[in-house]
mmCIF file of C-alpha atoms in Angstrom:
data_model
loop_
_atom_site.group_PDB
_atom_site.id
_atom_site.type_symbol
_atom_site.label_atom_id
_atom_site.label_comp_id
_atom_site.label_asym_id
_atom_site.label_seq_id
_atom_site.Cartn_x
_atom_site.Cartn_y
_atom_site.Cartn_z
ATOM 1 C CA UNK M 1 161.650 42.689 144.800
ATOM 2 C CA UNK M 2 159.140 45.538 143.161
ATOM 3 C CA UNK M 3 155.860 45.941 145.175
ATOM 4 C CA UNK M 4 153.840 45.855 142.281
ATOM 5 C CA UNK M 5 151.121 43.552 142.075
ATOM 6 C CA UNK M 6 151.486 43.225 138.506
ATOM 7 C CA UNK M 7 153.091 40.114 136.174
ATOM 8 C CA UNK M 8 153.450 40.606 132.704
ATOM 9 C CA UNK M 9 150.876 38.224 131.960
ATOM 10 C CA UNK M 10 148.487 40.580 133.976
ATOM 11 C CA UNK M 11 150.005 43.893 132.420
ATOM 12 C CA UNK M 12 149.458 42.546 129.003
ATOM 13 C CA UNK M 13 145.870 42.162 129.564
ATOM 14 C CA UNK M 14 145.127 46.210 130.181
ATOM 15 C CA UNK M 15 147.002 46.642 126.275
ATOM 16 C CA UNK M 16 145.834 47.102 123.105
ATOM 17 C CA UNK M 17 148.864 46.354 121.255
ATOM 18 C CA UNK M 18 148.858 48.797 118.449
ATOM 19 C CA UNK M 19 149.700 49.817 114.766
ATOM 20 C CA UNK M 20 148.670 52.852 113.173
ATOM 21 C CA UNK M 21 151.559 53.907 111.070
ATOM 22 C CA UNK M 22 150.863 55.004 107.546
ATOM 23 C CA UNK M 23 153.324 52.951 105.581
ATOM 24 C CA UNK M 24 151.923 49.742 107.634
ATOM 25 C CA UNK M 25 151.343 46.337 105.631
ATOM 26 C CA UNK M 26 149.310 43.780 105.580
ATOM 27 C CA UNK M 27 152.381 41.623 106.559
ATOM 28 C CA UNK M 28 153.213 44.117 109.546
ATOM 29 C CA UNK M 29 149.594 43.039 111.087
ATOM 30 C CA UNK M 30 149.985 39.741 110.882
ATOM 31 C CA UNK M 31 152.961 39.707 112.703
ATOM 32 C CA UNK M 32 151.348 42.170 115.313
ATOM 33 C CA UNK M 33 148.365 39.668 115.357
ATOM 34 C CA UNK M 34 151.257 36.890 115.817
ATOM 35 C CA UNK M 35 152.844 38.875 118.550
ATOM 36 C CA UNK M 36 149.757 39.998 120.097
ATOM 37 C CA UNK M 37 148.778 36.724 121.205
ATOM 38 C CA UNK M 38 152.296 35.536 122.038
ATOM 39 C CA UNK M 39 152.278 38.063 124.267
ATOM 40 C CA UNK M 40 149.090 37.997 125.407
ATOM 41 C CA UNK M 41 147.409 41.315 125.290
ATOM 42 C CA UNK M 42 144.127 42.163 125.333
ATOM 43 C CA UNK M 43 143.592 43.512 121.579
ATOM 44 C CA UNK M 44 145.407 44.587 118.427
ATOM 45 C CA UNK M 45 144.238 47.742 117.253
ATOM 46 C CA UNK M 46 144.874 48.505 113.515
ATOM 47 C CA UNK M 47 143.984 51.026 110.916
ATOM 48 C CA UNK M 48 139.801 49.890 109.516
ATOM 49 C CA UNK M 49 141.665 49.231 106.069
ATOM 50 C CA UNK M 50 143.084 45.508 107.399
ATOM 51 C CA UNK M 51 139.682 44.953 108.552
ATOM 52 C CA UNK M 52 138.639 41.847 108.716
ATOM 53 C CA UNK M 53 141.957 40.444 110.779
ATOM 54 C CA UNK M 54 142.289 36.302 110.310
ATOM 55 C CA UNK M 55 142.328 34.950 114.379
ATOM 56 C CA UNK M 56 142.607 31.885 113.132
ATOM 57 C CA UNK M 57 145.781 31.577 114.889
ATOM 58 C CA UNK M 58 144.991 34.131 117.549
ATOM 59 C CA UNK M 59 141.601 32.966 119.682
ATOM 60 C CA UNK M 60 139.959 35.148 122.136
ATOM 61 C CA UNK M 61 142.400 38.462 120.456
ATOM 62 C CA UNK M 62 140.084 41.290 120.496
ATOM 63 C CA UNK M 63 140.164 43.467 117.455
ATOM 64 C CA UNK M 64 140.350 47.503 117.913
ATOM 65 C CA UNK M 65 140.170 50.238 115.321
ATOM 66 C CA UNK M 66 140.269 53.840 114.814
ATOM 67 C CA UNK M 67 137.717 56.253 113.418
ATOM 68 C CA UNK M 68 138.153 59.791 111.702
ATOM 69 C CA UNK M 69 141.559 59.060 112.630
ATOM 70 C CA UNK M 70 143.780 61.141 113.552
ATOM 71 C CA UNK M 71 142.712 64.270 113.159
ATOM 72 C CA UNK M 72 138.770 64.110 113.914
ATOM 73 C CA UNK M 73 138.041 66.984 111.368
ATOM 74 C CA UNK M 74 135.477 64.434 109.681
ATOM 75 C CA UNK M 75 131.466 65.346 109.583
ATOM 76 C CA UNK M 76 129.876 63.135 112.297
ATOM 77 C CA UNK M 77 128.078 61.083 109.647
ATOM 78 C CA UNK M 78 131.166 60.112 107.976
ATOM 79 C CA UNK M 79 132.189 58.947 111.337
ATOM 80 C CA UNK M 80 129.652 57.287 112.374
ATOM 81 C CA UNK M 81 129.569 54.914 108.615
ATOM 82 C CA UNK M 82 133.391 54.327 109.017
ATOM 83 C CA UNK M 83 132.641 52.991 112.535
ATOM 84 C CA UNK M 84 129.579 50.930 111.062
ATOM 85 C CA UNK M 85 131.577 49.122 108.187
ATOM 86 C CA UNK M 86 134.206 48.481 111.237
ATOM 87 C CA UNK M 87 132.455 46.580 113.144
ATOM 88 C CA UNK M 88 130.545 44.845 110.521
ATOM 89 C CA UNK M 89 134.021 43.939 108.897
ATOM 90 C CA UNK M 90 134.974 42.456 112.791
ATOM 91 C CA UNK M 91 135.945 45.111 114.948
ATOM 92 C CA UNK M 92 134.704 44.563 118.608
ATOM 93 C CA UNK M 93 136.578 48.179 120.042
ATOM 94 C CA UNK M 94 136.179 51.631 118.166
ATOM 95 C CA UNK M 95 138.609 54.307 119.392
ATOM 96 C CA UNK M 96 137.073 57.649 117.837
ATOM 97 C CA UNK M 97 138.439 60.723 117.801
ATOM 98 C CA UNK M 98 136.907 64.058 118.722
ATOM 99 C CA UNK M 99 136.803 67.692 116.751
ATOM 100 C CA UNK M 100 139.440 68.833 119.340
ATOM 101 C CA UNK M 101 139.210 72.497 117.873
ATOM 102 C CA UNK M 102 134.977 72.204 119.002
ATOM 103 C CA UNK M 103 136.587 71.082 122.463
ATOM 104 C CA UNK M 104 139.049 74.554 122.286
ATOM 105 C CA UNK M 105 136.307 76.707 121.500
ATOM 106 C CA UNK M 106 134.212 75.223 123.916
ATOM 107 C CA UNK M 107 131.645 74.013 121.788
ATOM 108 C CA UNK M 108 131.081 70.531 124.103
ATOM 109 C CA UNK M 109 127.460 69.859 122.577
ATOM 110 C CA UNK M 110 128.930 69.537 119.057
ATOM 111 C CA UNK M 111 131.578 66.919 120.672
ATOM 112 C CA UNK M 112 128.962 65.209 122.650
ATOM 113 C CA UNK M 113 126.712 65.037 119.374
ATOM 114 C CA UNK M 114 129.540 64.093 117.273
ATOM 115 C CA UNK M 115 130.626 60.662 120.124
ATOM 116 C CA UNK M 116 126.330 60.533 120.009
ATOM 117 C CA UNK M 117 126.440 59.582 116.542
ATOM 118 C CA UNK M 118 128.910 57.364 116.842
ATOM 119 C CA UNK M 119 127.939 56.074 119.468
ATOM 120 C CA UNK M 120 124.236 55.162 117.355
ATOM 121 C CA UNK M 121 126.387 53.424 114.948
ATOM 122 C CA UNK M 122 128.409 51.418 117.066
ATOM 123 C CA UNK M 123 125.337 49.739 119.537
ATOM 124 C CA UNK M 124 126.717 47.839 122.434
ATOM 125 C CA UNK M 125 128.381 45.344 123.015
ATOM 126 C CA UNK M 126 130.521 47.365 120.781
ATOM 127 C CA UNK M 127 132.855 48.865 122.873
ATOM 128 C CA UNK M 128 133.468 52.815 122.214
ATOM 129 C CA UNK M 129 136.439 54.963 123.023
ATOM 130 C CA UNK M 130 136.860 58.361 122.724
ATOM 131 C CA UNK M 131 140.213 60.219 121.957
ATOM 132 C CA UNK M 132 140.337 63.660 123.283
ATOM 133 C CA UNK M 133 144.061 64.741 122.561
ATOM 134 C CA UNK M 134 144.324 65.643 126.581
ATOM 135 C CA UNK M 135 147.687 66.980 125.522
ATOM 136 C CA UNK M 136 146.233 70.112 123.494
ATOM 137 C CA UNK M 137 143.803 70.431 126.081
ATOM 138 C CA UNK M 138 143.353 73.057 129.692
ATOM 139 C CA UNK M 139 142.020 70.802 132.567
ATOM 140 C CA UNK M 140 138.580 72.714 132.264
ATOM 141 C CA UNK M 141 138.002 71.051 128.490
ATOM 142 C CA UNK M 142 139.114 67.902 129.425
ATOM 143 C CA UNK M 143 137.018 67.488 132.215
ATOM 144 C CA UNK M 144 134.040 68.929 129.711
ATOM 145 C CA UNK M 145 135.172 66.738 127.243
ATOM 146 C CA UNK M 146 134.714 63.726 129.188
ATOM 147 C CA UNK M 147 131.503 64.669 130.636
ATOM 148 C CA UNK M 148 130.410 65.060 126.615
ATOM 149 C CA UNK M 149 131.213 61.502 125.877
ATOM 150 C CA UNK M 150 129.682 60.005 129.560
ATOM 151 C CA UNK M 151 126.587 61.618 128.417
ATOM 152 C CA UNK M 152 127.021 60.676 124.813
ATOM 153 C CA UNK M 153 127.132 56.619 125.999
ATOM 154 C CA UNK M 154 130.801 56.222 125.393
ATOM 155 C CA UNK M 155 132.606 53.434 127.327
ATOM 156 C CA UNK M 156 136.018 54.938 127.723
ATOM 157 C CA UNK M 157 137.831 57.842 127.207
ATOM 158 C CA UNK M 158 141.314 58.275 125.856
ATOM 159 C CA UNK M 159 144.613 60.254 126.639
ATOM 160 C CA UNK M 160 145.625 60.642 122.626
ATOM 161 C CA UNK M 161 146.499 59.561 119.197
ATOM 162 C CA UNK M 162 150.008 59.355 119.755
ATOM 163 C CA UNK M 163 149.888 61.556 116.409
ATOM 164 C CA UNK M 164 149.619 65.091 117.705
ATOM 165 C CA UNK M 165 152.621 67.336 118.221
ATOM 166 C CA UNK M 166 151.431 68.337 121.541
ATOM 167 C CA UNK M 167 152.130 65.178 122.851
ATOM 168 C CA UNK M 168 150.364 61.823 124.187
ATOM 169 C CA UNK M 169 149.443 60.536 127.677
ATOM 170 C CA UNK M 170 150.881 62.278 130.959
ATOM 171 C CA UNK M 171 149.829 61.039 134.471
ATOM 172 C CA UNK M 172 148.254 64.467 135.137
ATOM 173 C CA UNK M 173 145.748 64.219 132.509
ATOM 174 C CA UNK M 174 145.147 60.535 133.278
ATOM 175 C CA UNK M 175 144.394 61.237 136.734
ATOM 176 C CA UNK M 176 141.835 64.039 135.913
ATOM 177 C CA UNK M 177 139.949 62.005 133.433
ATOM 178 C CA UNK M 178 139.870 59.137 136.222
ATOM 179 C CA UNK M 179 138.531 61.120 138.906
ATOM 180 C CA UNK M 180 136.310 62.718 136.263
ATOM 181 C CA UNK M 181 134.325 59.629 135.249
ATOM 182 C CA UNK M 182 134.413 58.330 138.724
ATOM 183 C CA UNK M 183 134.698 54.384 137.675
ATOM 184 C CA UNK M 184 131.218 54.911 135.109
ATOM 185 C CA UNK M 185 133.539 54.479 131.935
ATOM 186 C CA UNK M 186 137.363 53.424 131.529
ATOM 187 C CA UNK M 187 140.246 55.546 130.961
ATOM 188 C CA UNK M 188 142.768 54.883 128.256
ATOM 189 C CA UNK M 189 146.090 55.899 128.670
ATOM 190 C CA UNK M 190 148.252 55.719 124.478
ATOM 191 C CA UNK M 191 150.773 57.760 123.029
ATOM 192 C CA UNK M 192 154.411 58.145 124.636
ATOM 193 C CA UNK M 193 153.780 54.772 127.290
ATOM 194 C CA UNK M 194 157.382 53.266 126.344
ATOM 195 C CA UNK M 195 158.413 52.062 129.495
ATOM 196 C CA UNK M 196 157.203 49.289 131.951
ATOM 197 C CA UNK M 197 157.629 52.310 134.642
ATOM 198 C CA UNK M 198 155.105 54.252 132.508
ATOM 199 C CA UNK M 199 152.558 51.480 132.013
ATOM 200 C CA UNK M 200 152.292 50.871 135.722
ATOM 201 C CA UNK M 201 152.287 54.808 136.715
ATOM 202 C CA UNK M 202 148.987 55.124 134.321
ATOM 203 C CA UNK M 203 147.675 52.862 135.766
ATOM 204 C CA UNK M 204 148.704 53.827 139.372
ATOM 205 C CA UNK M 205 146.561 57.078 138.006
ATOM 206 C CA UNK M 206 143.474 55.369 136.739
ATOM 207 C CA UNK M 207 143.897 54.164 133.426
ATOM 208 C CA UNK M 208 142.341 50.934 133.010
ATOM 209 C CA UNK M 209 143.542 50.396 129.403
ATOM 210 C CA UNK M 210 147.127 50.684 127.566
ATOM 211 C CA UNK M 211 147.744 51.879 124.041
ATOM 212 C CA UNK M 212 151.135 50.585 123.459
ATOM 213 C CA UNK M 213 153.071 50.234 119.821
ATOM 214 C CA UNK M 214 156.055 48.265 121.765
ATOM 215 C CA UNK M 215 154.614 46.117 123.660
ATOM 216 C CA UNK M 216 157.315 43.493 124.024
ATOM 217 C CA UNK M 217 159.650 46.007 125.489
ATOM 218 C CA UNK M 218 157.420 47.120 127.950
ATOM 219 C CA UNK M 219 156.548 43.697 129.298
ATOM 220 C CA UNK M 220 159.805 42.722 129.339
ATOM 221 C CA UNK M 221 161.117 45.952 131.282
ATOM 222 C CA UNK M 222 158.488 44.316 134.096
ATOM 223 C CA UNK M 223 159.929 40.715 133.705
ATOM 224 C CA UNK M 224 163.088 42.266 134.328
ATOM 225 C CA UNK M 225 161.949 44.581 137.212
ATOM 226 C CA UNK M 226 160.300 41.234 138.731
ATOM 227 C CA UNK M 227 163.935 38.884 138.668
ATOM 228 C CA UNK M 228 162.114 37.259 135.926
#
């Protein structure tokens, strides 16, 4: 018997259940829109080119998307209008992504005014995420880097793209982002979370959302773990 007080019913709410690949189709989000709310996750988060999603078959599915994605080397205005057709083609959740080279240099006022005019765009109740790449990052500029986007209005902060050859989410980085935004915004843990044991360590470390691409296998490594 784990000790975990987690089903996968209550796992599946922390994920945005994800699909950002390239080559994806527009039949390859419907079925992640089917499985999404079979499963029972939180959102689907998709590329802002299958925007508007049909939930005619999936009520109460939150819809995610990604802006100046994946590299953040877009000018903040271009940004902040991808973001704005987003939500007014349905998304609820933006998950932007930061100049990570201002972040190297230590330029943390050019990320905070780049998440500031995103932020403009994207008035709440949109929700706004911001992707830092933690992996290409020293703990000193990811702690700045999170400070940038508190002060910038964000609502969460978040581990990685899941594109970036330095890697995704670690339990270190998580961690310092948590303890970083003390509880004031939520911490998104994506990119290399392929195991129930993962899921439940980030969030052991703070994360308060998942970015998961398979989903199904991670619940199901909990069912199992449980004697489901």
């Amino acid at each position: 018997m784990t000790t975990t007080p987690f089903d996968a019913a209550a796992l599946a709410q922390y994920v945005d259940h994800t699909l950002l690949k390239p080559e994806a189709t527009t039949a390859d989000v419907e079925a992640l829109v089917a499985e999404g709310h079979r499963l029972g996750v939180y959102s689907v988060c998709v590329s802002p080119s299958f925007l508007p999603l049909d939930l005619s078959q999936a009520p109460g599915l939150k819809v995610a998307t990604v802006c100046g994605f994946p590299s953040g080397k877009h000018h903040s205005d271009v940004k902040a209008t991808e973001a704005a057709r987003s939500v007014r083609d349905g998304a609820d959740e933006v998950d932007m992504v930061i100049d990570v080279g201002a972040a190297i240099e230590g330029r943390y006022g050019d990320v905070e005014a780049d998440i500031t005019a995103v932020r403009a765009a994207t008035p709440k109740p949109v929700v706004l995420k911001v992707i830092i790449e933690s992996a290409a990052l020293s703990d000193e500029q990811i702690v700045a880097v999170c400070r940038a986007a508190e002060a910038a209005g964000a609502d969460f902060v978040k581990t990685s793209t899941g594109f970036h050859p330095a890697g995704g989410a670690s339990v270190h980085a998580v961690r310092l982002m948590s303890k970083t935004v003390g509880g004031r915004l939520g911490v998104k843990a994506s990119g290399g979370v392929r195991t129930a044991a993962d899921a439940l360590s980030m969030i052991e470390a703070g994360a308060t959302r998942l970015g998961l691409s398979g989903t199904a296998a991670v619940l199901s490594g909990l069912e199992a773990a449980e004697g489901y």
